[in-house]
CSV table of C-alpha atoms in Angstrom, one decimal:
chain,number,residue,atom,x,y,z
A,294,MET,CA,301.6,22.3,176.4
A,295,ASP,CA,298.6,20.2,175.4
A,296,TRP,CA,296.7,20.0,178.6
A,297,ASN,CA,293.5,17.8,178.9
A,298,LYS,CA,291.5,16.1,181.6
A,299,ASP,CA,293.5,13.0,181.4
A,300,LYS,CA,296.7,14.8,182.2
A,301,SER,CA,294.8,16.7,184.8
A,302,VAL,CA,293.7,13.3,186.6
A,303,MET,CA,297.1,12.0,186.1
A,304,PHE,CA,298.7,15.2,187.8
A,305,SER,CA,296.0,14.7,190.7
A,306,ARG,CA,297.1,11.2,191.2
A,307,VAL,CA,300.9,12.3,191.2
A,308,CYS,CA,300.1,14.7,193.8
A,309,ILE,CA,298.3,12.0,195.8
A,310,ILE,CA,301.4,9.8,195.6
A,311,VAL,CA,303.6,12.7,196.6
A,312,PHE,CA,301.4,13.5,199.6
A,313,ALA,CA,301.4,9.7,200.6
A,314,MET,CA,305.2,9.7,200.6
A,315,LEU,CA,305.3,12.9,202.5
A,316,LEU,CA,302.9,11.4,205.1
A,317,ALA,CA,304.9,8.1,205.3
A,318,ALA,CA,308.0,10.1,205.9
A,319,ALA,CA,306.2,12.2,208.5
A,320,ASP,CA,305.0,9.0,210.1
A,321,ILE,CA,308.4,7.5,210.2
A,322,GLY,CA,310.2,10.6,211.3
A,323,ALA,CA,307.6,12.0,213.6
A,324,TYR,CA,310.0,11.6,216.6
A,325,TRP,CA,312.7,13.8,214.9
A,326,LEU,CA,310.0,16.1,213.6
A,327,VAL,CA,308.5,16.8,216.9
A,328,SER,CA,312.1,17.2,218.4
A,329,TRP,CA,312.9,19.7,215.9
A,330,PHE,CA,309.8,21.5,216.2
A,331,MET,CA,310.0,21.7,220.1
A,332,GLY,CA,313.6,23.2,219.5
A,333,VAL,CA,312.4,26.1,217.3
A,334,SER,CA,309.2,26.6,219.3
A,335,HIS,CA,309.3,29.1,222.2
A,336,THR,CA,305.9,28.0,223.7
A,337,LEU,CA,306.3,24.2,223.7
A,338,GLY,CA,308.6,22.5,226.3
A,339,GLY,CA,308.9,19.4,228.4
A,340,LEU,CA,308.3,15.7,227.8
A,341,ARG,CA,304.5,16.0,228.4
A,342,ASP,CA,304.1,18.5,225.3
A,343,GLY,CA,306.3,16.4,223.1
A,344,TYR,CA,304.0,13.3,223.9
A,345,LEU,CA,301.0,15.3,223.1
A,346,LEU,CA,302.3,16.6,219.9
A,347,MET,CA,303.3,13.0,218.9
A,348,ALA,CA,299.9,11.8,219.6
A,349,THR,CA,298.3,14.8,217.6
A,350,VAL,CA,300.5,14.0,214.7
A,351,TYR,CA,299.8,10.2,214.7
A,352,SER,CA,296.1,10.6,215.2
A,353,CYS,CA,295.9,13.2,212.3
A,354,SER,CA,297.8,10.8,210.3
A,355,ILE,CA,295.2,8.1,210.5
A,356,PHE,CA,292.6,10.6,209.0
A,357,ALA,CA,295.1,11.8,206.4
A,358,TRP,CA,295.6,8.2,205.2
A,359,ILE,CA,291.9,7.4,205.0
A,360,LEU,CA,291.4,10.8,203.1
A,361,LEU,CA,294.2,9.9,200.6
A,362,VAL,CA,292.9,6.4,200.0
A,363,ASN,CA,289.5,7.9,199.5
A,364,LEU,CA,290.7,10.5,197.1
A,365,TRP,CA,292.4,7.8,195.2
A,366,LYS,CA,289.2,5.8,194.7
A,367,LEU,CA,287.4,9.0,193.7
A,368,LEU,CA,290.0,9.6,191.1
A,369,ALA,CA,289.7,5.9,189.9
A,370,ASN,CA,286.0,6.6,189.3
A,371,ILE,CA,286.7,9.5,187.3
A,372,ARG,CA,289.4,7.8,185.3
A,373,ARG,CA,286.7,5.1,184.5
A,374,GLY,CA,284.5,7.9,183.0
A,375,MET,CA,281.9,7.3,186.0
A,376,PRO,CA,282.4,10.1,188.5
A,377,PHE,CA,278.7,10.4,189.2
A,378,GLU,CA,278.4,7.1,191.0
A,379,THR,CA,276.9,6.7,194.5
A,380,SER,CA,280.4,5.4,195.6
A,381,SER,CA,281.9,8.7,194.8
A,382,VAL,CA,279.4,10.4,197.2
A,383,LYS,CA,280.5,7.8,199.8
A,384,TYR,CA,284.3,8.8,199.2
A,385,LEU,CA,283.4,12.4,199.4
A,386,ARG,CA,281.4,12.0,202.6
A,387,ILE,CA,284.3,9.9,204.4
A,388,SER,CA,286.7,12.7,203.1
A,389,SER,CA,284.9,15.3,204.7
A,390,TRP,CA,284.5,13.4,208.1
A,391,CYS,CA,288.5,12.9,207.9
A,392,CYS,CA,288.9,16.7,207.7
A,393,ALA,CA,286.4,17.2,210.5
A,394,GLY,CA,288.3,14.7,212.5
A,395,VAL,CA,291.5,16.6,212.1
A,396,CYS,CA,289.7,19.8,212.8
A,397,ALA,CA,288.5,18.1,216.2
A,398,ILE,CA,291.9,16.8,217.1
A,399,CYS,CA,293.6,20.1,216.5
A,400,LEU,CA,291.0,21.9,218.5
A,401,LEU,CA,291.8,19.6,221.4
A,402,GLY,CA,295.3,20.2,220.7
A,403,THR,CA,294.9,23.9,221.3
A,404,LEU,CA,294.7,23.0,225.2
A,405,TYR,CA,298.6,22.5,225.0
A,406,TYR,CA,299.6,24.5,221.8
A,407,THR,CA,297.3,27.4,220.9
A,408,PRO,CA,298.5,28.0,217.3
A,409,LEU,CA,296.9,24.5,216.4
A,410,ILE,CA,293.7,26.4,216.2
A,411,LEU,CA,294.9,27.6,212.7
A,412,VAL,CA,295.1,24.1,211.5
A,413,SER,CA,291.8,23.3,213.2
A,414,ILE,CA,290.0,26.2,211.5
A,415,VAL,CA,291.6,25.3,208.0
A,416,SER,CA,290.7,21.6,208.3
A,417,GLY,CA,287.2,22.6,209.4
A,418,PHE,CA,286.9,24.9,206.3
A,419,MET,CA,288.0,22.0,204.2
A,420,ALA,CA,285.5,19.7,205.8
A,421,LEU,CA,282.7,22.2,204.9
A,422,ILE,CA,283.9,22.5,201.1
A,423,VAL,CA,284.1,18.8,200.7
A,424,ARG,CA,280.8,18.3,202.1
A,425,ILE,CA,279.1,20.9,199.9
A,426,ILE,CA,280.9,19.3,197.0
A,427,LYS,CA,279.4,16.0,198.2
A,428,ASN,CA,275.8,17.5,198.2
A,429,VAL,CA,276.5,18.8,194.6
A,430,PHE,CA,277.6,15.2,193.6
A,431,GLU,CA,274.4,13.7,195.2
A,432,GLN,CA,272.2,16.3,193.4
A,433,ALA,CA,274.0,15.6,190.1
A,434,ILE,CA,273.6,11.8,190.6
A,435,ALA,CA,269.8,12.2,191.1
A,436,MET,CA,269.6,14.4,187.7
A,437,LYS,CA,271.7,11.8,185.8
A,438,THR,CA,269.6,9.0,187.0
A,439,GLU,CA,266.4,10.9,185.8
A,440,LEU,CA,268.1,11.6,182.5
A,441,ASP,CA,269.1,8.0,182.0
A,442,TYR,CA,265.5,6.9,182.5
A,443,THR,CA,263.9,9.6,180.2
A,444,VAL,CA,262.9,7.9,177.0
B,3,MET,CA,249.8,7.1,192.9
B,4,GLU,CA,251.6,6.5,189.6
B,5,ILE,CA,251.5,6.6,185.8
B,6,ILE,CA,251.4,3.1,184.2
B,7,VAL,CA,252.7,2.5,180.7
B,8,ASN,CA,250.4,0.2,178.9
B,9,LEU,CA,252.5,-0.1,175.9
B,10,ASP,CA,252.8,-3.9,175.8
B,11,VAL,CA,248.8,-4.1,175.6
B,12,MET,CA,248.9,-1.6,172.4
B,13,MET,CA,251.7,-3.5,171.0
B,14,ALA,CA,249.8,-6.7,171.2
B,15,LYS,CA,246.8,-5.0,169.8
B,16,ARG,CA,248.8,-3.8,166.7
B,17,LYS,CA,250.7,-7.2,166.6
B,18,ILE,CA,254.2,-5.4,166.6
B,19,SER,CA,257.4,-6.6,168.2
B,20,ALA,CA,259.6,-4.6,170.6
B,21,GLY,CA,262.4,-4.5,168.2
B,22,GLU,CA,260.3,-3.6,165.1
B,23,LEU,CA,258.6,-0.8,167.1
B,24,ALA,CA,261.9,0.6,168.4
B,25,GLU,CA,263.3,0.7,165.0
B,26,LYS,CA,260.3,2.6,163.7
B,27,ILE,CA,260.3,5.1,166.2
B,28,GLY,CA,264.0,5.6,166.4
B,29,ILE,CA,264.9,4.6,170.0
B,30,THR,CA,267.1,1.7,171.1
B,31,PRO,CA,265.4,-1.5,172.2
B,32,ALA,CA,266.9,-1.1,175.6
B,33,ASN,CA,265.2,2.3,176.0
B,34,LEU,CA,261.8,0.8,174.8
B,35,SER,CA,262.3,-2.1,177.3
B,36,ILE,CA,262.7,0.6,180.1
B,37,LEU,CA,259.6,2.3,178.9
B,38,LYS,CA,257.5,-1.1,178.5
B,39,ASN,CA,258.5,-2.3,182.1
B,40,ASN,CA,257.4,0.9,183.7
B,41,LYS,CA,261.1,1.8,184.7
B,42,ALA,CA,261.1,5.3,183.0
B,43,LYS,CA,261.1,8.4,184.8
B,44,ALA,CA,260.0,10.6,182.1
B,45,ILE,CA,259.0,10.4,178.4
B,46,ARG,CA,259.7,13.1,175.8
B,47,PHE,CA,256.9,14.4,173.7
B,48,SER,CA,258.7,13.5,170.6
B,49,THR,CA,258.9,9.7,171.7
B,50,LEU,CA,255.2,9.9,172.8
B,51,MET,CA,254.2,11.3,169.4
B,52,ALA,CA,256.2,8.8,167.5
B,53,LEU,CA,254.6,6.0,169.5
B,54,CYS,CA,251.1,7.2,169.0
B,55,HIS,CA,251.9,7.7,165.3
B,56,GLU,CA,253.2,4.1,164.8
B,57,LEU,CA,250.5,2.5,167.0
B,58,LYS,CA,247.9,4.6,165.6
B,59,CYS,CA,246.6,5.6,169.0
B,60,GLN,CA,246.1,8.4,171.6
B,61,PRO,CA,248.5,9.1,174.4
B,62,GLY,CA,245.8,8.0,176.8
B,63,ASP,CA,245.8,4.5,175.3
B,64,ILE,CA,249.5,4.2,176.4
B,65,LEU,CA,249.7,6.1,179.5
B,66,GLU,CA,247.3,5.5,182.6
B,67,PHE,CA,247.1,7.4,185.8
B,68,ARG,CA,246.5,5.1,188.8
B,69,ASP,CA,245.7,6.6,192.1
B,70,ASP,CA,246.2,4.2,194.7
B,71,SER,CA,244.5,6.1,197.5
B,72,GLU,CA,241.1,5.8,195.6
B,73,THR,CA,241.4,2.0,195.6
B,74,GLU,CA,242.0,1.6,199.2
């Protein structure tokens, strides 16, 4: 198979669409999802835990939507052949804060459901990775600007 | 504290247009404009050499160091 960067970007776009569809399904079916999860979980029980889990799902979902929109915009910059734009740094910064937001929400969620700590740690790491990529982009943009203005 | 490019002064002295100079030294008019308007961040030795060759001058005639702290 002839794999090139255009196909790679296209694959990333497809992945974002798939994730958006899954997220929309999770938002619509959050009630049934939580009911099913409460059924299989041994530690969760009662109406209070159900409400808290629903609140966690929906508040994380807001960050997930913002994250997906920003990733889509970042891919649009890459498709236009201009990934090293200041707007890309902005999108990465927002993405990083979205991961940090999920990390914080799940950390709070550990008060009623301890295993959420795993999601919190993973999203915290993700926030850190995206933040470092953002720093790399910032540096690359500064270098590109200098190169553009070297005669 | 900055480096000032006095290219327009030298061009006026040698009576050469921007387009003509750009063509002679092998850079684009857009890049010459960046240089002439003091927007450039850096200048290659090869470009400076070509400029000095065409304008028959020294690098010091084109570039000038201006220390703001001394003038205050």
